[in-house]
Tab-separated table of C-alpha atoms in Angstrom:
chain	number	residue	atom	x	y	z
A	12	MET	CA	0.000	0.000	0.000
A	13	ALA	CA	1.811	3.116	-1.248
A	14	GLN	CA	0.857	6.361	0.542
A	15	GLU	CA	1.517	9.889	-0.647
A	16	VAL	CA	0.402	13.266	0.677
A	17	ARG	CA	0.125	16.110	-1.804
A	18	HIS	CA	-0.808	19.765	-1.493
A	19	ASN	CA	-3.732	20.574	-3.766
A	20	GLN	CA	-3.474	24.369	-3.678
A	21	GLU	CA	-6.266	24.868	-6.190
A	22	ASP	CA	-8.761	23.259	-3.783
A	23	SER	CA	-7.022	24.548	-0.596
A	24	ARG	CA	-6.443	21.108	0.836
A	25	TYR	CA	-3.925	18.391	1.467
A	26	GLU	CA	-4.816	14.992	0.084
A	27	ILE	CA	-3.597	11.548	1.067
A	28	LEU	CA	-3.430	9.042	-1.758
A	29	VAL	CA	-3.296	5.294	-1.344
A	30	ASP	CA	-2.069	3.485	-4.434
A	31	GLY	CA	-2.894	6.614	-6.465
A	32	THR	CA	-6.471	7.012	-5.164
A	33	VAL	CA	-7.470	9.999	-3.007
A	34	ALA	CA	-8.306	8.377	0.323
A	35	GLY	CA	-8.897	11.562	2.314
A	36	PHE	CA	-8.154	15.241	2.663
A	37	CYS	CA	-7.566	18.068	5.121
A	38	GLU	CA	-9.081	21.387	3.993
A	39	TYR	CA	-8.028	24.865	5.010
A	40	CYS	CA	-8.830	28.516	4.425
A	41	GLU	CA	-5.761	30.691	4.108
A	42	ASP	CA	-5.715	34.148	5.661
A	43	GLU	CA	-2.775	35.600	3.772
A	44	GLY	CA	-2.918	38.925	5.600
A	45	ALA	CA	-2.596	37.205	8.977
A	46	GLY	CA	-0.135	34.565	7.754
A	47	ARG	CA	-2.118	31.541	8.854
A	48	ARG	CA	-4.196	28.627	7.639
A	49	ASP	CA	-7.456	27.661	9.298
A	50	PHE	CA	-7.655	23.873	9.046
A	51	ASN	CA	-11.402	23.373	9.198
A	52	HIS	CA	-12.276	19.915	7.860
A	53	THR	CA	-10.574	16.528	7.662
A	54	VAL	CA	-12.096	13.493	5.945
A	55	VAL	CA	-10.964	9.925	5.375
A	56	HIS	CA	-13.264	8.335	2.819
A	57	ASP	CA	-15.262	5.176	3.484
A	58	GLY	CA	-13.214	2.143	2.606
A	59	PHE	CA	-10.048	3.813	3.877
A	60	GLN	CA	-11.135	4.465	7.460
A	61	GLY	CA	-9.396	2.586	10.251
A	62	GLN	CA	-6.070	2.476	8.411
A	63	GLY	CA	-4.405	5.286	10.359
A	64	LEU	CA	-4.392	7.723	7.440
A	65	SER	CA	-5.404	10.904	9.250
A	66	LYS	CA	-2.166	11.100	11.276
A	67	PRO	CA	0.265	11.176	8.320
A	68	LEU	CA	-2.133	13.481	6.438
A	69	ILE	CA	-2.335	16.030	9.239
A	70	LYS	CA	1.380	15.749	10.024
A	71	ALA	CA	2.322	16.475	6.400
A	72	ALA	CA	-0.114	19.403	6.247
A	73	LEU	CA	1.307	20.944	9.414
A	74	ASP	CA	4.915	20.329	8.387
A	75	ASP	CA	4.306	22.019	5.038
A	76	THR	CA	2.521	24.921	6.725
A	77	ARG	CA	5.482	25.377	9.065
A	78	GLU	CA	7.880	25.299	6.110
A	79	ALA	CA	5.784	28.006	4.426
A	80	GLY	CA	6.219	30.192	7.524
A	81	LEU	CA	2.506	30.207	8.358
A	82	GLY	CA	0.576	29.685	11.567
A	83	VAL	CA	-2.379	27.394	12.140
A	84	VAL	CA	-5.933	27.804	13.396
A	85	PRO	CA	-7.063	24.256	14.284
A	86	THR	CA	-10.826	24.604	13.796
A	87	CYS	CA	-11.084	20.944	12.768
A	88	SER	CA	-11.316	18.645	15.801
A	89	ALA	CA	-8.955	16.107	14.196
A	90	VAL	CA	-6.258	18.745	13.640
A	91	ASP	CA	-6.823	20.197	17.112
A	92	GLY	CA	-6.526	16.725	18.668
A	93	PHE	CA	-3.360	15.970	16.701
A	94	ILE	CA	-1.729	19.196	17.902
A	95	LYS	CA	-2.716	18.500	21.520
A	96	LYS	CA	-1.184	15.002	21.322
A	97	ASN	CA	1.969	16.267	19.576
A	98	PRO	CA	3.300	19.272	21.497
A	99	GLU	CA	6.021	19.908	18.915
A	100	TYR	CA	3.257	21.455	16.757
A	101	GLN	CA	1.733	23.734	19.417
A	102	ASP	CA	3.979	26.631	18.429
A	103	LEU	CA	2.098	26.773	15.103
A	104	VAL	CA	-1.203	27.675	16.726
A	105	ALA	CA	-1.928	31.303	15.868
């Protein structure tokens, strides 16, 4: 099972692909003036749930956001929970 996370800037979301199929996504709204992304919705599609895909998806999204020099507003409960369980990401919270 090959996994890949890609940034789909056109749709303002990060997508996780399993064997080339989009298995889920983490959407955001970018507030360019404030320099932050509001992660507001995370989905793992039926048929892919229970495979532990949300963690690598959210991790990649946050790592890329950090690299871009942006902060995070964790409106999505999955993103908020990930940040609370992984204190190394708490400095991103705007």
